[in-house]
Coordinates of C-alpha atoms in Angstrom, one line a residue:
Chain E
M1 CA -26.7 -47.3 -61.8
I2 CA -27.3 -45.6 -58.4
E3 CA -29.2 -42.4 -58.5
Y4 CA -27.4 -40.1 -55.8
E5 CA -28.9 -36.7 -57.1
D6 CA -32.7 -38.4 -56.3
I7 CA -31.9 -40.5 -53.6
Q8 CA -32.3 -39.1 -50.2
H9 CA -29.3 -38.6 -48.3
I10 CA -30.1 -40.7 -44.7
L11 CA -30.4 -43.8 -47.4
L12 CA -27.1 -44.1 -48.6
T13 CA -24.4 -41.5 -46.2
R14 CA -23.6 -41.7 -42.3
V15 CA -23.4 -37.2 -41.4
P16 CA -21.2 -36.2 -38.8
A17 CA -23.8 -34.7 -36.5
L18 CA -23.8 -35.1 -32.5
T19 CA -27.2 -33.9 -32.2
G20 CA -30.9 -33.4 -34.3
R21 CA -34.4 -33.0 -33.8
Y22 CA -37.2 -35.2 -35.3
E23 CA -40.3 -33.3 -35.6
F24 CA -43.9 -35.1 -36.4
L25 CA -46.3 -32.9 -38.5
S26 CA -50.2 -33.5 -39.7
F27 CA -51.5 -32.2 -42.7
R28 CA -55.3 -30.4 -42.4
N29 CA -55.7 -30.4 -46.0
A30 CA -53.1 -30.9 -48.5
A31 CA -53.1 -27.4 -49.5
S32 CA -51.2 -26.4 -46.6
G33 CA -49.1 -30.6 -46.4
R34 CA -48.2 -29.4 -50.0
A35 CA -46.7 -25.5 -49.2
W36 CA -44.9 -26.9 -46.4
L37 CA -43.3 -29.7 -49.0
S38 CA -43.0 -26.7 -51.5
A39 CA -40.8 -25.1 -49.3
I40 CA -38.7 -28.2 -46.8
L41 CA -38.0 -29.8 -50.1
E42 CA -35.1 -27.5 -51.3
K43 CA -33.3 -28.6 -47.7
A44 CA -33.8 -32.3 -48.5
Q45 CA -30.3 -32.8 -50.0
S46 CA -29.7 -35.8 -52.0
A47 CA -27.0 -38.2 -51.6
A48 CA -24.7 -37.2 -53.8
E49 CA -25.3 -33.7 -52.4
V50 CA -24.3 -34.8 -49.2
R51 CA -21.4 -37.1 -50.3
A52 CA -19.8 -33.2 -52.1
S53 CA -20.0 -31.2 -49.3
V54 CA -20.6 -33.4 -46.5
E55 CA -17.7 -31.7 -44.9
Q56 CA -18.8 -27.7 -45.1
D57 CA -22.6 -28.8 -43.8
K58 CA -23.7 -27.9 -40.6
R59 CA -27.7 -29.4 -41.2
W60 CA -28.7 -32.1 -42.9
V61 CA -32.7 -32.6 -43.4
T62 CA -34.9 -36.0 -44.1
V63 CA -38.7 -36.1 -44.7
A64 CA -40.6 -38.8 -45.1
F65 CA -44.6 -39.7 -45.1
T66 CA -46.6 -42.0 -43.2
W67 CA -49.8 -43.7 -46.0
N68 CA -52.2 -41.4 -44.3
G69 CA -49.6 -38.7 -44.8
L70 CA -49.3 -39.3 -48.7
H71 CA -53.3 -39.0 -48.7
A72 CA -53.3 -36.0 -46.9
L73 CA -51.4 -34.6 -49.3
G74 CA -54.0 -35.5 -52.4
V75 CA -52.0 -38.6 -53.9
D76 CA -55.0 -40.5 -55.5
E77 CA -57.1 -43.7 -54.5
R78 CA -55.8 -45.5 -56.8
S79 CA -51.9 -44.7 -56.1
L80 CA -52.8 -45.7 -52.6
A81 CA -53.9 -48.3 -53.5
T82 CA -50.5 -49.8 -55.5
F83 CA -48.6 -49.2 -51.5
P84 CA -47.8 -52.9 -49.5
E85 CA -50.2 -53.7 -47.5
E86 CA -48.1 -53.0 -44.0
F87 CA -47.3 -49.7 -44.8
R88 CA -50.9 -49.3 -45.4
Q89 CA -52.4 -50.4 -42.2
G90 CA -49.1 -49.1 -40.4
M91 CA -47.1 -49.7 -37.3
V92 CA -50.2 -49.2 -34.8
A93 CA -52.0 -51.9 -36.6
R94 CA -49.2 -54.3 -36.9
A95 CA -48.4 -53.8 -33.4
E96 CA -49.0 -57.6 -32.4
I97 CA -47.2 -58.6 -35.3
L98 CA -44.3 -56.7 -34.1
G99 CA -44.4 -57.5 -30.3
D100 CA -45.8 -54.1 -29.3
T101 CA -48.2 -55.0 -26.4
G102 CA -48.1 -55.0 -22.7
Q103 CA -46.3 -51.6 -21.5
N104 CA -44.9 -51.1 -25.2
H105 CA -48.6 -51.3 -26.5
P106 CA -49.8 -48.1 -28.8
D107 CA -52.0 -47.2 -26.4
N108 CA -49.0 -46.1 -24.4
W109 CA -47.0 -44.3 -26.9
V110 CA -46.4 -40.7 -26.9
G111 CA -45.7 -38.1 -29.3
G112 CA -49.2 -38.7 -31.0
L113 CA -47.2 -40.8 -33.1
A114 CA -49.5 -43.8 -32.5
S115 CA -52.2 -41.1 -34.1
P116 CA -53.9 -41.7 -37.9
D117 CA -53.1 -37.6 -37.6
L118 CA -49.5 -39.0 -37.8
H119 CA -48.6 -37.2 -41.3
A120 CA -45.2 -36.8 -42.2
I121 CA -41.7 -36.4 -40.3
A122 CA -38.7 -33.7 -41.0
I123 CA -35.7 -35.2 -39.8
L124 CA -32.8 -32.5 -38.2
F125 CA -29.3 -34.1 -38.1
A126 CA -26.7 -30.9 -37.4
R127 CA -23.3 -30.5 -36.1
D128 CA -24.4 -28.5 -32.7
A129 CA -26.4 -27.5 -30.7
A130 CA -26.3 -24.2 -32.2
E131 CA -27.0 -25.0 -35.4
R132 CA -30.3 -27.1 -34.5
N133 CA -31.4 -24.2 -32.7
R134 CA -31.0 -21.9 -36.0
C135 CA -32.6 -24.9 -37.4
Q136 CA -35.3 -25.2 -35.1
I137 CA -36.7 -21.7 -35.2
E138 CA -36.3 -21.4 -39.1
H139 CA -38.5 -24.3 -39.0
A140 CA -40.7 -23.2 -36.9
N141 CA -41.2 -19.9 -38.8
L142 CA -42.4 -22.1 -42.1
V143 CA -44.7 -23.9 -39.6
A144 CA -46.5 -20.8 -39.0
Q145 CA -47.2 -19.8 -42.6
C146 CA -48.0 -22.7 -42.9
E147 CA -51.8 -22.4 -42.1
G148 CA -53.3 -26.0 -41.6
V149 CA -49.8 -27.8 -40.9
K150 CA -49.5 -28.9 -37.0
V151 CA -46.7 -30.0 -35.2
L152 CA -47.8 -33.4 -33.4
S153 CA -44.4 -33.4 -31.5
A154 CA -40.7 -33.2 -31.3
L155 CA -37.7 -35.0 -29.9
D156 CA -34.2 -33.6 -29.7
L157 CA -31.3 -35.7 -30.1
E158 CA -28.8 -35.9 -27.7
A159 CA -25.7 -37.5 -28.5
T160 CA -23.6 -39.6 -25.2
P161 CA -20.4 -38.9 -23.5
P162 CA -17.9 -39.6 -24.4
F163 CA -18.1 -38.0 -28.1
D164 CA -15.4 -39.8 -30.0
Y165 CA -17.1 -42.8 -30.4
A166 CA -21.3 -43.8 -31.6
H167 CA -22.7 -45.5 -28.6
D168 CA -26.0 -45.9 -26.7
H169 CA -27.0 -45.1 -23.0
F170 CA -26.5 -48.4 -21.7
G171 CA -22.8 -48.4 -23.5
Y172 CA -22.4 -50.7 -26.1
R173 CA -20.5 -49.4 -29.0
D174 CA -23.2 -48.6 -32.2
R175 CA -22.8 -48.8 -36.2
L176 CA -20.9 -52.1 -36.2
S177 CA -22.4 -54.0 -38.8
Q178 CA -24.6 -52.2 -41.9
P179 CA -24.7 -53.9 -45.2
V180 CA -22.9 -52.7 -47.7
I181 CA -24.6 -51.8 -51.8
E182 CA -23.8 -53.0 -54.3
G183 CA -22.4 -49.7 -56.8
T184 CA -21.6 -47.7 -54.1
G185 CA -17.6 -48.1 -54.1
E186 CA -18.2 -48.5 -50.7
V187 CA -15.4 -51.4 -49.8
P188 CA -17.5 -54.3 -47.4
T189 CA -15.3 -54.0 -43.6
P190 CA -14.5 -57.8 -43.4
G191 CA -17.1 -60.1 -42.6
T192 CA -20.0 -58.0 -43.3
G193 CA -20.6 -59.7 -46.6
A194 CA -21.1 -59.4 -49.8
P195 CA -22.6 -55.7 -51.0
L196 CA -26.2 -56.4 -51.6
K197 CA -28.3 -55.3 -54.9
P198 CA -29.4 -51.6 -54.5
G199 CA -32.7 -53.2 -54.4
E200 CA -32.6 -54.8 -51.3
F201 CA -32.9 -50.8 -50.0
V202 CA -33.7 -47.8 -52.6
L203 CA -37.1 -49.1 -54.5
G204 CA -36.5 -49.4 -58.7
Y205 CA -33.7 -51.2 -59.0
P206 CA -33.2 -55.0 -59.0
D207 CA -32.7 -56.7 -55.7
E208 CA -31.0 -60.3 -54.6
N209 CA -34.0 -61.9 -55.9
G210 CA -33.9 -60.2 -59.6
P211 CA -35.9 -57.1 -61.6
P212 CA -37.7 -54.6 -59.2
A213 CA -41.9 -55.9 -59.0
N214 CA -45.1 -55.2 -58.0
L215 CA -43.2 -51.4 -56.9
P216 CA -45.7 -48.4 -56.3
Q217 CA -47.8 -46.1 -58.9
P218 CA -46.8 -43.9 -60.8
E219 CA -43.1 -44.6 -60.6
I220 CA -41.8 -41.2 -60.3
L221 CA -43.6 -41.3 -56.6
S222 CA -41.4 -44.8 -56.0
R223 CA -38.7 -44.2 -58.2
N224 CA -35.7 -44.0 -55.3
G225 CA -37.7 -44.1 -52.5
S226 CA -37.5 -46.6 -49.9
Y227 CA -39.4 -47.4 -46.4
M228 CA -38.3 -46.5 -42.5
A229 CA -39.7 -48.0 -39.6
Y230 CA -39.2 -45.5 -37.2
R231 CA -38.7 -47.1 -33.3
R232 CA -39.0 -44.8 -30.7
L233 CA -37.0 -46.7 -28.1
E234 CA -36.7 -46.1 -24.0
E235 CA -34.0 -47.3 -22.3
H236 CA -34.2 -48.1 -18.3
V237 CA -30.2 -47.3 -17.4
A238 CA -30.7 -47.7 -14.1
K239 CA -32.3 -51.2 -13.8
F240 CA -30.0 -52.4 -16.7
R241 CA -26.8 -51.3 -14.0
D242 CA -28.9 -53.0 -11.2
F243 CA -29.0 -56.1 -13.0
L244 CA -25.3 -56.1 -13.8
R245 CA -24.8 -55.7 -10.2
E246 CA -27.0 -58.5 -9.5
H247 CA -25.7 -61.1 -11.8
G248 CA -22.2 -59.9 -11.3
K249 CA -19.7 -59.8 -8.1
T250 CA -16.9 -58.2 -9.4
P251 CA -16.8 -54.9 -11.9
E252 CA -15.2 -58.4 -14.8
E253 CA -18.6 -60.2 -13.9
Q254 CA -20.6 -57.3 -14.4
E255 CA -18.6 -56.6 -17.6
L256 CA -19.1 -59.9 -19.1
I257 CA -23.1 -60.1 -18.3
A258 CA -23.4 -57.3 -20.6
A259 CA -21.3 -58.8 -23.0
K260 CA -23.6 -61.7 -23.2
L261 CA -26.8 -59.9 -23.5
M262 CA -25.3 -58.3 -26.6
G263 CA -23.2 -60.8 -27.8
R264 CA -20.5 -58.2 -28.0
W265 CA -18.4 -56.2 -25.2
R266 CA -19.4 -52.2 -25.1
S267 CA -16.2 -51.8 -26.3
G268 CA -17.2 -53.8 -29.2
A269 CA -15.2 -56.7 -28.9
P270 CA -17.3 -59.3 -30.2
L271 CA -16.8 -62.7 -27.9
T272 CA -16.6 -65.0 -30.8
L273 CA -12.9 -63.4 -31.0
A274 CA -12.3 -61.6 -28.0
P275 CA -14.4 -65.1 -25.3
D276 CA -13.3 -64.4 -21.9
K277 CA -12.2 -61.0 -21.5
D278 CA -13.1 -57.4 -23.2
D279 CA -10.4 -56.3 -25.3
P280 CA -11.1 -52.4 -26.8
A281 CA -8.2 -52.3 -29.3
L282 CA -10.7 -54.9 -31.2
G283 CA -13.4 -53.0 -30.3
A284 CA -12.6 -50.0 -32.1
D285 CA -10.9 -51.8 -35.2
P286 CA -13.4 -51.7 -38.0
Q287 CA -10.8 -53.9 -40.1
R288 CA -11.3 -56.6 -37.6
N289 CA -14.1 -55.8 -34.9
N290 CA -16.6 -57.8 -37.7
D291 CA -14.8 -60.6 -39.1
F292 CA -16.6 -63.6 -37.5
N293 CA -19.6 -66.1 -38.4
Y294 CA -21.0 -68.8 -35.9
K295 CA -21.3 -71.9 -37.6
Q296 CA -18.1 -72.9 -37.4
M297 CA -16.6 -69.8 -34.4
D298 CA -19.7 -70.6 -31.8
P299 CA -22.0 -72.9 -33.2
H300 CA -23.4 -73.9 -29.6
G301 CA -23.4 -70.7 -28.1
Y302 CA -20.5 -70.3 -26.3
A303 CA -18.8 -67.4 -26.8
V304 CA -22.3 -65.6 -28.0
P305 CA -25.3 -67.1 -26.4
L306 CA -27.8 -68.4 -29.2
G307 CA -30.6 -66.1 -27.9
S308 CA -27.9 -62.6 -27.5
H309 CA -28.7 -59.4 -28.9
M310 CA -26.4 -59.3 -31.8
R311 CA -27.3 -63.5 -32.1
R312 CA -30.6 -62.4 -33.7
M313 CA -30.5 -59.5 -35.8
N314 CA -27.9 -60.4 -37.7
P315 CA -27.9 -64.6 -37.5
R316 CA -25.1 -64.5 -40.3
D317 CA -24.8 -67.7 -41.6
T318 CA -26.4 -69.5 -39.2
A319 CA -30.0 -68.5 -40.9
H320 CA -31.1 -69.2 -45.0
N321 CA -31.7 -66.2 -47.3
M322 CA -29.7 -63.4 -45.2
N323 CA -29.8 -61.2 -48.2
R324 CA -33.2 -60.8 -48.0
R325 CA -32.8 -59.6 -44.6
R326 CA -30.7 -57.1 -44.3
M327 CA -31.5 -53.6 -42.9
I328 CA -29.8 -49.6 -43.1
R329 CA -29.8 -48.3 -39.6
R330 CA -30.1 -44.9 -38.9
G331 CA -30.6 -42.7 -35.5
A332 CA -29.3 -40.8 -32.4
T333 CA -29.7 -41.0 -28.5
Y334 CA -32.0 -38.8 -27.2
G335 CA -32.4 -37.6 -23.3
P336 CA -29.5 -36.6 -20.9
H337 CA -27.1 -39.1 -20.0
L338 CA -26.7 -40.6 -16.8
P339 CA -23.4 -41.1 -15.2
E340 CA -22.6 -44.1 -13.6
G341 CA -23.4 -44.7 -10.1
A342 CA -26.1 -42.4 -10.5
A343 CA -29.8 -43.2 -8.7
E344 CA -32.9 -43.2 -11.3
D345 CA -33.6 -39.7 -12.0
G346 CA -37.1 -40.4 -13.7
A347 CA -35.8 -38.7 -17.0
E348 CA -36.5 -40.2 -20.1
R349 CA -33.5 -42.0 -23.0
G350 CA -32.9 -43.5 -25.3
I351 CA -32.3 -44.3 -28.9
A352 CA -34.5 -42.8 -31.3
A353 CA -34.0 -44.9 -34.5
F354 CA -34.8 -45.8 -38.2
V355 CA -35.0 -48.8 -40.0
I356 CA -34.5 -48.2 -43.8
C357 CA -35.6 -51.7 -46.1
A358 CA -37.3 -51.8 -49.5
S359 CA -39.6 -54.2 -47.5
L360 CA -40.8 -53.5 -44.1
I361 CA -43.0 -57.1 -44.3
R362 CA -39.8 -58.8 -45.3
Q363 CA -37.2 -57.3 -43.8
F364 CA -38.3 -55.2 -40.4
E365 CA -41.5 -57.1 -39.8
F366 CA -39.4 -60.3 -39.9
A367 CA -36.3 -59.7 -37.9
Q368 CA -39.0 -57.9 -35.5
N369 CA -41.8 -61.7 -35.7
V370 CA -39.3 -63.5 -35.9
W371 CA -35.8 -63.2 -34.6
V372 CA -36.3 -60.1 -32.0
N373 CA -39.6 -61.8 -30.4
D374 CA -40.1 -65.5 -31.4
R375 CA -39.6 -67.5 -27.8
S376 CA -38.4 -70.4 -30.0
F377 CA -35.8 -68.9 -32.1
H378 CA -32.9 -71.3 -31.9
E379 CA -35.3 -73.6 -30.1
L380 CA -34.7 -71.5 -26.8
G381 CA -38.3 -72.0 -25.6
N382 CA -38.8 -69.6 -23.7
E383 CA -36.5 -66.2 -24.9
R384 CA -36.9 -62.9 -26.3
D385 CA -34.7 -60.9 -27.5
P386 CA -32.9 -59.5 -24.4
I387 CA -32.5 -56.3 -25.2
I388 CA -35.2 -54.9 -27.5
G389 CA -37.7 -58.1 -27.4
N390 CA -40.9 -57.7 -25.3
Q391 CA -40.1 -58.6 -21.9
D392 CA -42.9 -59.1 -19.4
G393 CA -40.5 -60.9 -16.5
T394 CA -41.7 -64.0 -17.1
L395 CA -39.0 -64.7 -19.9
E396 CA -35.4 -66.4 -19.6
F397 CA -31.9 -65.4 -20.8
K398 CA -29.8 -68.6 -21.2
I399 CA -25.6 -68.3 -21.1
P400 CA -24.5 -71.3 -22.9
K401 CA -21.3 -72.4 -20.2
R402 CA -19.3 -75.8 -19.6
P403 CA -20.3 -77.9 -17.9
I404 CA -23.8 -76.1 -17.0
R405 CA -25.4 -73.2 -18.3
K406 CA -26.1 -70.6 -16.7
K407 CA -29.4 -69.4 -16.6
I408 CA -31.5 -66.1 -15.8
T409 CA -35.2 -65.9 -15.1
G410 CA -37.2 -63.1 -14.6
L411 CA -35.7 -60.8 -17.6
P412 CA -36.9 -57.4 -16.5
A413 CA -37.2 -55.0 -19.9
F414 CA -33.9 -52.8 -20.0
T415 CA -36.3 -51.1 -23.1
T416 CA -40.3 -49.5 -23.7
V417 CA -41.1 -48.7 -27.2
R418 CA -42.2 -44.9 -27.3
G419 CA -43.4 -44.3 -30.0
G420 CA -43.1 -45.6 -33.7
A421 CA -44.3 -45.6 -37.8
Y422 CA -43.9 -46.8 -40.8
F423 CA -42.8 -43.7 -43.4
F424 CA -42.5 -43.6 -47.1
L425 CA -39.3 -41.8 -47.9
P426 CA -39.9 -40.4 -51.5
G427 CA -36.8 -39.5 -54.1
I428 CA -35.7 -36.1 -55.0
K429 CA -38.2 -36.2 -57.8
A430 CA -41.1 -37.6 -55.8
L431 CA -41.4 -35.2 -52.9
R432 CA -41.3 -32.3 -55.6
Y433 CA -43.9 -34.5 -57.6
L434 CA -45.9 -34.3 -54.6
A435 CA -45.2 -30.6 -53.6
T436 CA -47.0 -29.6 -57.6
L437 CA -50.2 -32.6 -56.9
D438 CA -53.2 -30.9 -57.9
D439 CA -56.6 -30.8 -56.3
T440 CA -57.4 -32.4 -59.3
S441 CA -55.9 -35.9 -59.1
I442 CA -57.4 -36.2 -56.0
E443 CA -61.8 -34.9 -57.8
T444 CA -60.9 -37.5 -60.3
G445 CA -58.6 -39.8 -58.4
Chain O
M1 CA -53.2 -70.6 -23.6
S2 CA -49.8 -69.8 -25.2
D3 CA -47.9 -72.3 -27.0
T4 CA -45.7 -73.0 -23.8
S5 CA -48.8 -73.3 -21.5
R6 CA -49.7 -76.3 -23.6
Q7 CA -46.1 -77.7 -24.0
G8 CA -45.9 -80.2 -21.5
D9 CA -44.8 -83.9 -21.1
W10 CA -43.7 -85.0 -24.6
T11 CA -43.9 -88.8 -23.1
K12 CA -47.6 -88.0 -22.7
P13 CA -49.7 -88.4 -26.2
A14 CA -51.7 -85.7 -26.8
A15 CA -54.6 -84.8 -29.0
M16 CA -56.3 -81.9 -29.3
A17 CA -59.6 -80.3 -31.1
I18 CA -59.9 -76.9 -33.1
P19 CA -62.5 -76.0 -33.1
E20 CA -65.0 -74.7 -36.2
G21 CA -62.6 -71.7 -38.0
S22 CA -60.1 -73.4 -37.1
F23 CA -59.0 -70.8 -34.6
F24 CA -58.8 -70.9 -30.7
K25 CA -61.4 -67.6 -30.1
D26 CA -59.9 -65.2 -28.4
E27 CA -55.8 -66.4 -28.6
V28 CA -55.7 -66.0 -32.1
K29 CA -52.4 -64.7 -33.1
Q30 CA -51.4 -62.5 -36.0
G31 CA -48.6 -63.5 -38.4
R32 CA -47.6 -61.1 -41.3
Y33 CA -49.7 -62.4 -43.3
G34 CA -53.0 -63.1 -41.7
P35 CA -53.8 -65.1 -38.4
I36 CA -51.3 -68.1 -37.0
F37 CA -53.5 -71.2 -37.1
P38 CA -52.6 -72.8 -33.7
K39 CA -49.9 -75.5 -32.4
T40 CA -51.0 -78.5 -31.9
P41 CA -49.2 -81.6 -30.4
A42 CA -48.7 -82.5 -34.3
C43 CA -46.9 -78.9 -34.2
Y44 CA -48.1 -76.9 -37.4
G45 CA -49.2 -77.9 -40.3
F46 CA -51.1 -77.0 -43.5
S47 CA -52.5 -79.6 -46.0
I48 CA -53.6 -77.5 -49.8
I49 CA -56.0 -79.4 -52.1
A50 CA -56.6 -77.8 -54.9
K51 CA -57.8 -78.7 -58.8
I52 CA -55.4 -79.7 -61.2
I53 CA -55.2 -78.1 -64.4
P54 CA -57.0 -80.8 -66.4
G55 CA -53.7 -83.7 -68.4
R56 CA -51.3 -82.5 -66.4
E57 CA -50.7 -85.5 -64.3
P58 CA -47.9 -86.5 -65.8
V59 CA -46.1 -83.2 -64.9
F60 CA -46.9 -84.0 -60.6
Y61 CA -45.0 -88.1 -61.4
E62 CA -41.8 -86.4 -63.0
Y63 CA -42.0 -83.6 -60.8
A64 CA -41.9 -86.4 -57.8
K65 CA -38.8 -88.3 -59.5
N66 CA -37.2 -84.1 -59.4
I67 CA -37.5 -83.9 -55.7
E68 CA -36.1 -86.9 -54.5
K69 CA -33.3 -86.3 -57.0
A70 CA -33.0 -82.6 -55.6
V71 CA -32.9 -84.2 -51.9
A72 CA -30.1 -86.9 -52.6
G73 CA -28.3 -84.2 -54.1
Q74 CA -28.3 -81.9 -50.9
P75 CA -30.0 -83.6 -48.0
D76 CA -30.3 -79.7 -46.4
V77 CA -31.9 -78.6 -49.7
L78 CA -35.2 -77.7 -47.6
A79 CA -34.1 -77.3 -44.0
V80 CA -35.3 -73.6 -44.7
L81 CA -38.9 -74.9 -43.7
K82 CA -38.4 -76.4 -40.5
L83 CA -40.0 -79.2 -41.6
H84 CA -40.8 -83.0 -39.8
Y85 CA -42.5 -84.2 -43.2
L86 CA -44.7 -84.0 -46.3
R87 CA -47.1 -86.0 -48.4
W88 CA -48.0 -85.1 -52.0
N89 CA -51.0 -86.9 -52.8
L90 CA -53.3 -86.8 -56.6
F91 CA -56.9 -88.4 -56.4
E92 CA -60.1 -87.8 -58.2
I93 CA -63.6 -86.6 -57.5
K94 CA -65.9 -86.2 -60.5
G95 CA -64.1 -87.5 -62.8
E96 CA -61.5 -84.2 -62.1
T97 CA -58.3 -84.4 -60.8
Y98 CA -57.1 -83.0 -57.1
F99 CA -54.1 -82.3 -55.6
Q100 CA -53.3 -82.6 -51.7
Y101 CA -49.9 -80.9 -50.0
M102 CA -49.7 -81.8 -46.3
G103 CA -46.9 -80.9 -44.3
I104 CA -45.6 -80.9 -40.8
F105 CA -43.8 -78.2 -39.8
D106 CA -41.9 -76.6 -36.3
T107 CA -42.8 -73.1 -37.4
D108 CA -46.2 -71.5 -38.4
F109 CA -46.5 -70.9 -41.8
D110 CA -46.3 -67.4 -42.2
K111 CA -42.8 -66.9 -40.2
Y112 CA -40.6 -68.5 -43.0
V113 CA -43.3 -68.2 -46.2
E114 CA -40.2 -65.7 -48.2
D115 CA -37.8 -68.3 -47.7
A116 CA -40.4 -71.1 -49.5
V117 CA -41.1 -68.5 -52.3
G118 CA -37.6 -67.9 -52.4
L119 CA -36.1 -71.4 -51.8
F120 CA -39.0 -72.5 -54.9
A121 CA -37.9 -70.3 -57.5
A122 CA -34.6 -70.6 -57.0
S123 CA -35.1 -74.6 -57.2
G124 CA -37.8 -74.9 -59.4
L125 CA -39.2 -77.6 -56.6
V126 CA -42.7 -75.6 -56.9
T127 CA -43.4 -76.1 -60.4
V128 CA -45.8 -78.2 -59.5
F129 CA -47.9 -75.8 -58.4
E130 CA -48.0 -73.4 -61.8
N131 CA -50.0 -76.8 -63.0
L132 CA -52.9 -75.7 -60.3
E133 CA -56.1 -73.9 -61.6
G134 CA -55.6 -70.5 -59.8
F135 CA -51.9 -70.3 -59.4
P136 CA -50.6 -66.8 -59.7
N137 CA -48.5 -66.7 -62.7
D138 CA -46.2 -64.3 -61.1
W139 CA -45.4 -66.0 -58.1
K140 CA -41.8 -65.5 -57.9
T141 CA -41.8 -61.7 -57.9
N142 CA -45.0 -61.7 -55.6
A143 CA -44.6 -63.2 -52.3
P144 CA -48.1 -61.9 -51.5
A145 CA -50.1 -63.3 -54.1
F146 CA -48.4 -66.8 -53.5
I147 CA -49.2 -66.7 -49.9
K148 CA -52.6 -65.8 -50.5
F149 CA -53.4 -68.6 -53.0
V150 CA -51.6 -71.2 -50.2
R151 CA -54.0 -69.6 -47.4
D152 CA -57.2 -70.0 -50.0
H153 CA -56.4 -73.1 -50.6
H154 CA -55.2 -74.8 -47.2
R155 CA -58.0 -76.7 -45.5
P156 CA -57.2 -76.9 -41.9
S157 CA -57.7 -80.0 -39.7
F158 CA -60.6 -79.9 -36.9
L159 CA -58.6 -82.5 -35.1
E160 CA -54.6 -83.5 -33.9
Y161 CA -52.6 -85.9 -32.4
G162 CA -49.1 -86.0 -31.1
E163 CA -47.2 -89.4 -29.9
Y164 CA -44.7 -87.1 -28.9
P165 CA -46.3 -83.2 -28.5
F166 CA -44.7 -80.3 -29.4
V167 CA -41.5 -82.0 -30.2
S168 CA -39.8 -80.2 -32.9
A169 CA -37.4 -81.9 -35.4
D170 CA -34.6 -80.3 -33.8
E171 CA -34.9 -81.7 -30.7
I172 CA -35.8 -85.1 -32.6
K173 CA -32.3 -85.2 -34.3
K174 CA -30.7 -83.6 -30.9
A175 CA -32.1 -86.8 -29.0
L176 CA -30.6 -89.8 -32.0
Q177 CA -26.9 -88.1 -31.6
L178 CA -26.8 -88.3 -28.1
K179 CA -28.4 -91.8 -28.3
A180 CA -25.2 -92.2 -31.2
A181 CA -23.2 -90.0 -28.9
F182 CA -23.4 -92.6 -26.2
S183 CA -22.9 -95.8 -27.9
N184 CA -19.8 -94.5 -29.7
M185 CA -18.9 -93.9 -25.7
L186 CA -19.3 -97.5 -25.0
D187 CA -17.9 -98.8 -27.3
Q188 CA -14.7 -96.5 -27.0
M189 CA -14.8 -98.0 -23.2
Q190 CA -14.2 -101.6 -24.5

């Protein structure tokens, strides 16, 4: 039985937010961090609360901590040592594994995210800008009361127009394929796959491999928690549009190139089901837009290129043990919309998202290392993910086509990693436990 | 040197000397579970050598029959490992029996190691490892412990040779399929 009242809402629910804000925090001492946490934890809603009142609510708050942050709050050494190694090391130390080299290297990250002083994140999702501003002021007042708590940086979230469906700055429809957790009552859309054991995403429950094992201690700290990999990914919209123009003579050809990079038309219609022409009605229909496989429907990638973003992030029936590799994605776009036809304005815009999973090394890091940035994925030889892979201008993208494939060489980087971090997302009881730690536990720890 | 810069002409056999310490300095790539051993003209590989628990030899011979049966029953049972070849040996040193497990792969061990643990746990294929000294009892639920055992007992090579260097098993299978398709085509044209 899933304990909805003890799981932070972000893990299990998607809220109707059009805006929001992330604040990245540092604690100079344990007492101030705990004072901040004690005050904010009353606002961090559980999945049960959000399910009950989402229609009336105007804002939703989540808090999570880096390993350094748990240390700063006063979690004792014995307990800290029970967290998995990749989380203890943090995202910066894992840069090479994740493909965060060159332009994506943590040396180039912004907002203090690469600093060991990054201890916590407060995530605000808000229904509108007025509510965000109200919450921002309220939080600034709270931080001002907690001497020793410092805001390293903040990022305002903005949905991009048109607002009637979720999409990124490149124009791709988002939130099309999310795993469903067994026992939530949620019915997977056709093609999504059977519901997965809760332990794939929430600590303390059986996973696809069996009963829970090797959880961080004490149990009250880990139960109903999870891990979040944060990624701030700048999208180079003007460069992306230039690329489409360069490789497609007509608007139709340009749309097809955009679709081939992703595996779906920007409307969301999958190329497996609409190989030659966009079908926006299909793209918008959750009963149809995820209902496909690759092994039978597109083994050679004539519809969805083998190296396209969608085929890498979820190879479906062409990878082994997919049930052990699934991830929940949450997040939003940030930065101003760049209107079609407008020149590059120098403003940073992109996606600021969380990948939520029970094992960073087995789920998130595997996807980054083996699917996104492995040049020999599907024997492709010299390719990485065309959207989020580490691109330095030397790699290619091959579009299978009869009689002869199309090969694009010197693929530019359409995105740049501007920051990231590994966070532990505690359950509600665990937040209370952290808020009430006392310093004796440090001395005796 | 990157992998691609080493991947030259498959018609030209190649050998590679691997420095002491098993890595090329300044080009060690980090995998999720530690540094990745270099790719050579013989692709990736490992050689696990460990002492067996005394008296357990019969288990190994029984295991061999089980593997033979499992692969015959489900030929793609090991597909996830991206293998070329596997060899298992038992040998004696000063009256004690040692086990060697040597594999040639197309991916470094790091990439699909959890899949391997999952495969072994589900199929019972690795039961033979439980007869090695020091193998972790909780390996089914503790992938990092399994991986540590394998890394601790891996004896990297200092020289590797490939008659058709860097070619993957999938490429070889594609070539054979192409040959079969062509001969089929010629038959159809008679």
